[in-house]
Coordinates of C-alpha atoms and ligand atoms in Angstrom, one line a residue:
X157 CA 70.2 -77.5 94.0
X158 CA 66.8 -76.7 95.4
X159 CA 65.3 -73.5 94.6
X160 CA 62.9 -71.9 96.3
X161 CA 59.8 -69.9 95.2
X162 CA 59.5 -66.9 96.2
X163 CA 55.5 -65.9 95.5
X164 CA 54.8 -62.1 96.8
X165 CA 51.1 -61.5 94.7
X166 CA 50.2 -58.0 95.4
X167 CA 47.3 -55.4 94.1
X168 CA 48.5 -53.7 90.9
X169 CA 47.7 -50.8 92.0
X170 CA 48.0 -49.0 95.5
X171 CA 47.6 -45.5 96.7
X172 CA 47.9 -44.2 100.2
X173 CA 47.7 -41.3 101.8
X174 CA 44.6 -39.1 103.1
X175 CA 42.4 -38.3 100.5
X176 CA 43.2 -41.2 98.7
X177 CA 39.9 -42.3 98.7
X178 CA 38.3 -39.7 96.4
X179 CA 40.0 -41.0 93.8
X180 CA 37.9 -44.3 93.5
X181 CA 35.8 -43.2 90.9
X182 CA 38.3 -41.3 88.9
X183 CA 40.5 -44.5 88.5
X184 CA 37.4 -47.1 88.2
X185 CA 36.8 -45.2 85.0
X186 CA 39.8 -47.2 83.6
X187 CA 37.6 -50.3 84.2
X188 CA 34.0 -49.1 82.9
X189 CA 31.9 -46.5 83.2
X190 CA 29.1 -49.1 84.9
X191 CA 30.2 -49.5 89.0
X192 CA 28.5 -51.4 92.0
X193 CA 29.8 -49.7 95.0
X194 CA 29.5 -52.0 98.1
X195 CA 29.2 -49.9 101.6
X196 CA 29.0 -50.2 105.3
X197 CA 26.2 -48.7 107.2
X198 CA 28.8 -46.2 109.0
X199 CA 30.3 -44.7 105.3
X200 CA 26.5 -43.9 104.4
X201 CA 25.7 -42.3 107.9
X202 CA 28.9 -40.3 108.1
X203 CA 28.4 -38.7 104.5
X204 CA 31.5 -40.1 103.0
X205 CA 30.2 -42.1 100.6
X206 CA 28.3 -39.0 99.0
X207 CA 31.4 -37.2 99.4
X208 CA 32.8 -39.9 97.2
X209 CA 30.1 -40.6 95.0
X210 CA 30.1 -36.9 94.3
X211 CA 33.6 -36.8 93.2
X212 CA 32.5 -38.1 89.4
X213 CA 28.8 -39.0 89.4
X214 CA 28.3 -41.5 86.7
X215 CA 26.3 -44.8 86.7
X216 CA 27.4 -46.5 90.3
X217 CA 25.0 -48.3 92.1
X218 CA 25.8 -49.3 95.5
X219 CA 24.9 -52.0 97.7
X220 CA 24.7 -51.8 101.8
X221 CA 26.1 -54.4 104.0
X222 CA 23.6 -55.3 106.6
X223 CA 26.3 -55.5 109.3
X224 CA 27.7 -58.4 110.8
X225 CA 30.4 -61.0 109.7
X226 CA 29.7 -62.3 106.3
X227 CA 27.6 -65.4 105.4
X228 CA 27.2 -67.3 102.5
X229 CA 23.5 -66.3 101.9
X230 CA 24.4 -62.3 101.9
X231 CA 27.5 -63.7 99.1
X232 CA 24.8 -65.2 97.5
X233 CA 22.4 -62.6 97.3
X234 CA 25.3 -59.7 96.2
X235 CA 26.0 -62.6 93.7
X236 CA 22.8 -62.6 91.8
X237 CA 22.4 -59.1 92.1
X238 CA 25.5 -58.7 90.3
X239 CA 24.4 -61.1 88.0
X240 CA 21.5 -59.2 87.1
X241 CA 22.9 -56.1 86.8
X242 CA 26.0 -56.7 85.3
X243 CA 28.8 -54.2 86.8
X244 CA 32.0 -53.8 84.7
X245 CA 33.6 -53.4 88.0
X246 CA 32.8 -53.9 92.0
X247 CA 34.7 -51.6 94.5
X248 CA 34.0 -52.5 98.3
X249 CA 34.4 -49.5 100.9
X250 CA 34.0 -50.6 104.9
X251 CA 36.1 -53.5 107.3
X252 CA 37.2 -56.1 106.6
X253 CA 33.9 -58.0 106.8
X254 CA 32.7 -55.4 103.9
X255 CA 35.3 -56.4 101.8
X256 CA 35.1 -60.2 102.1
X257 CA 31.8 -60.2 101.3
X258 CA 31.9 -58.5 98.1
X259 CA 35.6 -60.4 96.9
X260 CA 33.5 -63.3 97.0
X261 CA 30.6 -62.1 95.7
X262 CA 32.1 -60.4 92.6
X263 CA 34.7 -63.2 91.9
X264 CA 32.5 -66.0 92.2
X265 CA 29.5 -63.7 90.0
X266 CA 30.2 -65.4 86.9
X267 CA 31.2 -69.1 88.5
X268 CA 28.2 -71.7 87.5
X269 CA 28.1 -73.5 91.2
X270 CA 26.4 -72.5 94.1
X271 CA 28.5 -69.8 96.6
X272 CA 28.4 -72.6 99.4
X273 CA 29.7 -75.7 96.6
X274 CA 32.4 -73.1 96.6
X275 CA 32.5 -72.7 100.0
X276 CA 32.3 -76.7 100.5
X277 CA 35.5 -77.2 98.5
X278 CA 34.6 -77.3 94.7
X279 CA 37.4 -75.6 92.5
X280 CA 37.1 -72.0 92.0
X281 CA 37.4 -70.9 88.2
X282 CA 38.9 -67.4 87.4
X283 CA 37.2 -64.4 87.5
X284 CA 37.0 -61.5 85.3
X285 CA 35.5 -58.7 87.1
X286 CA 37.7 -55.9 88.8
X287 CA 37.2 -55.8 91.8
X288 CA 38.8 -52.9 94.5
X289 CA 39.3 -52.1 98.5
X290 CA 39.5 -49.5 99.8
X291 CA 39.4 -50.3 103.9
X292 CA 37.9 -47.9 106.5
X293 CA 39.5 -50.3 109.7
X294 CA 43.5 -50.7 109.9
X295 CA 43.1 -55.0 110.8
X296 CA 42.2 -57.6 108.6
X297 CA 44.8 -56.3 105.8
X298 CA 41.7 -58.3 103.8
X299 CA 42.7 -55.5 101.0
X300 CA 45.7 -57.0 100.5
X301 CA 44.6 -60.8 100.4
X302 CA 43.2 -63.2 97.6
X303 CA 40.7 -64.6 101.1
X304 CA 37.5 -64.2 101.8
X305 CA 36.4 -65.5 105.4
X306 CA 32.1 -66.6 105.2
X307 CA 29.9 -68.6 107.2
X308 CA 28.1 -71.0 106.6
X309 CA 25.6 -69.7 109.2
X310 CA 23.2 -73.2 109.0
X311 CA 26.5 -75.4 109.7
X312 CA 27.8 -72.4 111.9
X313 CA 30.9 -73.6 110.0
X314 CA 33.3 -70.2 109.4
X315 CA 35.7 -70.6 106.9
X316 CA 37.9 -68.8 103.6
X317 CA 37.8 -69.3 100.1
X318 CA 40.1 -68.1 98.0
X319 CA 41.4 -67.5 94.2
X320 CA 44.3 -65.7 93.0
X321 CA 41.9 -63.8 90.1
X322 CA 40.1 -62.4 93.8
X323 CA 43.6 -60.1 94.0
X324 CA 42.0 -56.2 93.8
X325 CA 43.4 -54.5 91.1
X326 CA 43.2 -51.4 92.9
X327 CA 43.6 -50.3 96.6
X328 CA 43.1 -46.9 98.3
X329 CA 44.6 -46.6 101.8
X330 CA 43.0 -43.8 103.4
X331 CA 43.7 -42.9 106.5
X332 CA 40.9 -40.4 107.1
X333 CA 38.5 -43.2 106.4
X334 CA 39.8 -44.6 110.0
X335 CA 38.4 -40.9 111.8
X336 CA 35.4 -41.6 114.6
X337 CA 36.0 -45.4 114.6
X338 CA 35.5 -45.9 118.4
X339 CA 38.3 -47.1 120.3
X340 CA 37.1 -50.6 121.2
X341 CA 37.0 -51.3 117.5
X342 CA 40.7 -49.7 116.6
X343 CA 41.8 -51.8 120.0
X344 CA 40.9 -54.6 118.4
X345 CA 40.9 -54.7 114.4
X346 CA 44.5 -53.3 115.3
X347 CA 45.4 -56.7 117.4
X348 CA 43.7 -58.5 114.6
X349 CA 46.9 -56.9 112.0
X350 CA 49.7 -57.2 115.1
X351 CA 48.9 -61.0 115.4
X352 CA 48.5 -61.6 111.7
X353 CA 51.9 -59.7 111.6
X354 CA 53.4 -62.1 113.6
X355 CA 51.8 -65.1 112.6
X356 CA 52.7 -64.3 109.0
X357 CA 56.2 -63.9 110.4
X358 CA 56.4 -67.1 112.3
X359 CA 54.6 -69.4 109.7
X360 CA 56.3 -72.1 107.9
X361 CA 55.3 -70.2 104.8
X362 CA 57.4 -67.4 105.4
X363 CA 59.8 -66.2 102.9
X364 CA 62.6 -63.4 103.1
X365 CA 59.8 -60.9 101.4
X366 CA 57.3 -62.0 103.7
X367 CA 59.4 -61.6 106.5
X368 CA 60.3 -58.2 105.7
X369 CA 56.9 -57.0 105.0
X370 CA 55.6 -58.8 108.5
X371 CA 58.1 -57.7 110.8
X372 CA 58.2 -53.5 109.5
X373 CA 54.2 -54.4 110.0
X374 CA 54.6 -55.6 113.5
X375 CA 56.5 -52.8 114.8
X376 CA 54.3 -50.5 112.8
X377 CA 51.0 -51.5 114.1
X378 CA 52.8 -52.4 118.9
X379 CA 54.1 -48.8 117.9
X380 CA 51.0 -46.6 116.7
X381 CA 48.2 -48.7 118.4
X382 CA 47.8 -47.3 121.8
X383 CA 48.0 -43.7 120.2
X384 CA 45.6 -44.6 117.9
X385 CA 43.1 -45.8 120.3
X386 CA 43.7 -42.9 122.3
X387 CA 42.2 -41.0 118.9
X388 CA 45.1 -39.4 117.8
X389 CA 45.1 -39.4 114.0
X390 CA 49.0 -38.9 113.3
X391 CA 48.7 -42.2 114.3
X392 CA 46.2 -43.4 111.7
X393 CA 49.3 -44.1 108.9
X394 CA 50.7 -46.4 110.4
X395 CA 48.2 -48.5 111.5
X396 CA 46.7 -48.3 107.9
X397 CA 50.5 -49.2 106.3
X398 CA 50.6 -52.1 108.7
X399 CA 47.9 -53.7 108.4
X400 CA 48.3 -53.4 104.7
X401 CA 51.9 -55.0 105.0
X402 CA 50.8 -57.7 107.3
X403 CA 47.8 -58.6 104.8
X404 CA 50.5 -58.7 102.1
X405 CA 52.9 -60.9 104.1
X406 CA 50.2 -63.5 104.7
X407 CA 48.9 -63.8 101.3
X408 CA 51.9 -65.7 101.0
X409 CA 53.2 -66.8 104.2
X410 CA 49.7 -67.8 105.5
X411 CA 49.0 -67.4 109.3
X412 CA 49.3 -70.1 112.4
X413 CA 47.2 -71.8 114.8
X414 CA 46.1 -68.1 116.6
X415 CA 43.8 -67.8 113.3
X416 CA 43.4 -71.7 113.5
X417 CA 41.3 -70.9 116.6
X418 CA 39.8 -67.9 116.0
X419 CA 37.4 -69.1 113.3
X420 CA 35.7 -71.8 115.1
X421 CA 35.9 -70.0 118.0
X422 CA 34.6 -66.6 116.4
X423 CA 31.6 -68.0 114.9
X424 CA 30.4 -69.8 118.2
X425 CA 31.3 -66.8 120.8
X426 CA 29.8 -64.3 118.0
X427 CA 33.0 -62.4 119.2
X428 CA 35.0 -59.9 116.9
X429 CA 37.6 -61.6 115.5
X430 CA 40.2 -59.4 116.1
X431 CA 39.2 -59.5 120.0
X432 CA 39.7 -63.4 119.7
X433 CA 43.1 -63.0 118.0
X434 CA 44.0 -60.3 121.1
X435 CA 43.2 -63.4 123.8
X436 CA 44.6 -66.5 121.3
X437 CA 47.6 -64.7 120.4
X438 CA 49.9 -64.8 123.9
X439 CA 49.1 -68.7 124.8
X440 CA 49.8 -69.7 121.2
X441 CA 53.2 -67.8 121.1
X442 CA 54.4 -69.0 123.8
X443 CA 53.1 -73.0 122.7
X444 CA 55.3 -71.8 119.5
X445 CA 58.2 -70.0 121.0
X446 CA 60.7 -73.4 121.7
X447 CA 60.6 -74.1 118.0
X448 CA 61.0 -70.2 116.4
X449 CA 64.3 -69.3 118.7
X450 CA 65.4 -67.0 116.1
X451 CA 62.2 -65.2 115.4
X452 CA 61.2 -65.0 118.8
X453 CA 65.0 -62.7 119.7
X454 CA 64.1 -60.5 116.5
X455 CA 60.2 -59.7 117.6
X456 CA 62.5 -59.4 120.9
X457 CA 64.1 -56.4 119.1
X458 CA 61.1 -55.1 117.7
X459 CA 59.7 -55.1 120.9
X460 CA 62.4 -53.5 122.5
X461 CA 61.3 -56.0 125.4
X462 CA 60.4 -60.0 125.7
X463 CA 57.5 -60.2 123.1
X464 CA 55.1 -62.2 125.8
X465 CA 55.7 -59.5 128.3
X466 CA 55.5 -56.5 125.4
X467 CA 51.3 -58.0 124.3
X468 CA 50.4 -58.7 127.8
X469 CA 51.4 -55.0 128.7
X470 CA 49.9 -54.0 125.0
X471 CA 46.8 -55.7 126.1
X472 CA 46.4 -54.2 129.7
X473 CA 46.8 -50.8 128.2
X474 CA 43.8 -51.4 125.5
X475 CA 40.0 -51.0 125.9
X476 CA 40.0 -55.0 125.2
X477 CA 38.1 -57.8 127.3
X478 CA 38.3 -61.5 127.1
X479 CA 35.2 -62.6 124.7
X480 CA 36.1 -66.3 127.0
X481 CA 35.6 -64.7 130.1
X482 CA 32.1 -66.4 132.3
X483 CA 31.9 -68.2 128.8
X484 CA 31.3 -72.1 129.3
X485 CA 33.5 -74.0 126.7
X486 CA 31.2 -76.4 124.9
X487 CA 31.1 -78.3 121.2
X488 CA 34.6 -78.8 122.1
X489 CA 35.3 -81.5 119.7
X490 CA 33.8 -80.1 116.9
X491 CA 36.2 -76.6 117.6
X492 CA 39.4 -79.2 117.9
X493 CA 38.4 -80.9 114.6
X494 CA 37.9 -77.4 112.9
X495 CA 41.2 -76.0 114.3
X496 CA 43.6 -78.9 113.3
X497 CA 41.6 -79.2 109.8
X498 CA 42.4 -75.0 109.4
X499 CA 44.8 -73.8 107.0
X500 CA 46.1 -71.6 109.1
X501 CA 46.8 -74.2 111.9
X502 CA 48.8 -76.1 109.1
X503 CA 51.2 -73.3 108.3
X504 CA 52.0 -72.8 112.6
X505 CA 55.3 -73.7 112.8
X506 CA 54.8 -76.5 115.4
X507 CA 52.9 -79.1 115.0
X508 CA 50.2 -79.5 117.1
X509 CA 48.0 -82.5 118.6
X510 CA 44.0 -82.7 119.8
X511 CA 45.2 -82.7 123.2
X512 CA 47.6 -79.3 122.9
X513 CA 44.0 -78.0 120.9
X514 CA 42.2 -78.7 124.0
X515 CA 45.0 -77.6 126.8
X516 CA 44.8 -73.9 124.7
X517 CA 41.0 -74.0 124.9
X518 CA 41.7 -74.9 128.7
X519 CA 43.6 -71.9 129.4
X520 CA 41.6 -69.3 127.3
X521 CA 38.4 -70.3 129.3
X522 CA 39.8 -70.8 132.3
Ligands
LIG1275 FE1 42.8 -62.1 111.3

């Protein structure tokens, strides 16, 4: 008899609801009384991390992202600054990009390599330090995820690294946090959580638990994003819950060749990732759809319509634009060789050649 695992690692601790955020410093108490708060710009500018800070001042530091996707020289930096100031606990407020960048950072602080040995493929050892999300964008579901996505920006090579220590032991899911996000960037952070959704659904990872946690996150996040865009809060939830559940469903499940794509292609394009994912998403379904029969009819039901047809019409109706479009394709080899080397392209349930990599890169920059 074979049996199967069934591996569903979540955060210990999760709270959602609006608010939830001003209890970050009441609950890191549990983990020491010394914090290093890591920030976007935007949470400074818009007065919420004072409104935060405020809620139990203490002995937090915080740390500003400079913007942009993380690379392994701002992981570094964090690293040693960490280092030097020792933090009994690391809490990361912003996107997706936000939290990466201080995962790796904090989890890799007490490692003895280099972050880019790390990032080359050396073993990661455990790490100590608590670290906790809580996510301003409804996307990435990087809250949920052991993964942190940095590039190498001298190689231009984009890629994760990951540890199971790197799990947050605490998550706030605040939907407030998501008010005044402009509508271009809830258009596409929420495509970035619908394809991992269904990616995490369609992988050969999947299990029953990831299934259900993928597909309730699917129809969460086609059902509240055009609202959401539109700037209606009520909306807000469930695009927070569903990119939550869709983060959880790949920790385990892993993603597909979408995802295999959207890294090379992100760090050459300099496009948002979650705008790549919107453009990858419908030619890779439909590459997928004559080996996932069943899964196809039940995104059918979610749907309510044919689930090409449903995120073409999804698309249309979203501030979105191709990042390929009057784009030369170029490096093309080197994007193949990424893509089929990705783990994500491993876990799409078809199998796929150099010449279906380069057909897909046809189309998209056709
Ligand atoms: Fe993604």
């Amino acid at each position: 008899m074979k049996i199967a695992p069934l591996p569903l690692p979540m955060p210990r601790d999760t709270r959602f609801g609006k608010g939830a955020s001003k209890l970050l410093l009441p609950l890191c108490a549990a983990f020491g009384t010394k914090g290093l708060v890591v920030h976007s710009a935007s949470v400074k500018k818009n007065g919420r991390l004072e409104a935060l800070l405020s809620e139990k001042p203490g002995e937090t530091d915080c740390w500003q992202h400079e913007g942009g996707e993380p690379a392994l020289v701002q992981t570094e930096a964090m690293r040693r600054y960490i280092q030097n100031t020792a933090p009994h606990w690391v809490a990361a407020i912003g996107g997706g990009s936000v939290l990466d960048l201080a995962r790796a950072a904090a989890g890799l602080s007490q490692a003895p390599l280099s972050v880019q040995e790390y990032h080359d493929g050396a073993e990661i050892p455990e790490s100590p330090l608590p670290f906790i999300a809580v996510p301003t964008t409804a996307g990435t579901g990087s809250e949920a995820t052991t993964v942190s996505v940095l590039t190498n920006t001298a190689t231009g090579v984009k890629k994760s690294i990951r540890h199971p220590s790197f799990m947050a032991r605490l998550v706030l899911l605040d939907p407030e946090l998501m008010t005044g996000t402009p509508a271009s960037v809830l258009a596409a952070s929420g495509m970035d959580a619908l394809t991992q959704a269904i990616e995490a659904f369609c992988s050969r990872g999947a299990t029953c638990l990831t299934d259900a946690l993928a597909k309730d996150a699917a129809e969460k996040v086609f059902n509240a994003l055009p609202g959401a865009c539109s700037g209606d809060p009520s909306f807000f939830d469930d695009m927070m819950l569903g990119s939550y559940m869709a983060g959880l469903a790949l920790a385990s499940a892993r993603l597909g060749l979408v995802h295999g794509l959207a890294h090379p292609l992100g760090a050459r394009y300099h496009a948002a990732h979650g705008l790549v994912c919107a453009f990858c998403l419908p030619p890779v379904l439909a590459f997928n759809r004559p080996v996932i029969p069943g899964k196809y009819d039940t995104l059918k039901r979610i749907f309510r319509r044919d689930p090409l047809e449903a995120i073409a019409a999804l698309i249309q109706k979203l501030p979105l634009a191709s990042p390929f479009t009057g784009q030369v394709l170029s490096d093309t080899q080197a994007i193949i060789e990424e893509t089929l080397a990705s783990g994500s392209t491993k876990a799409n349930p078809r199998d796929v050649s150099a010449d279906q990599v380069q057909a897909l890169l046809n189309h998209l920059f056709q």
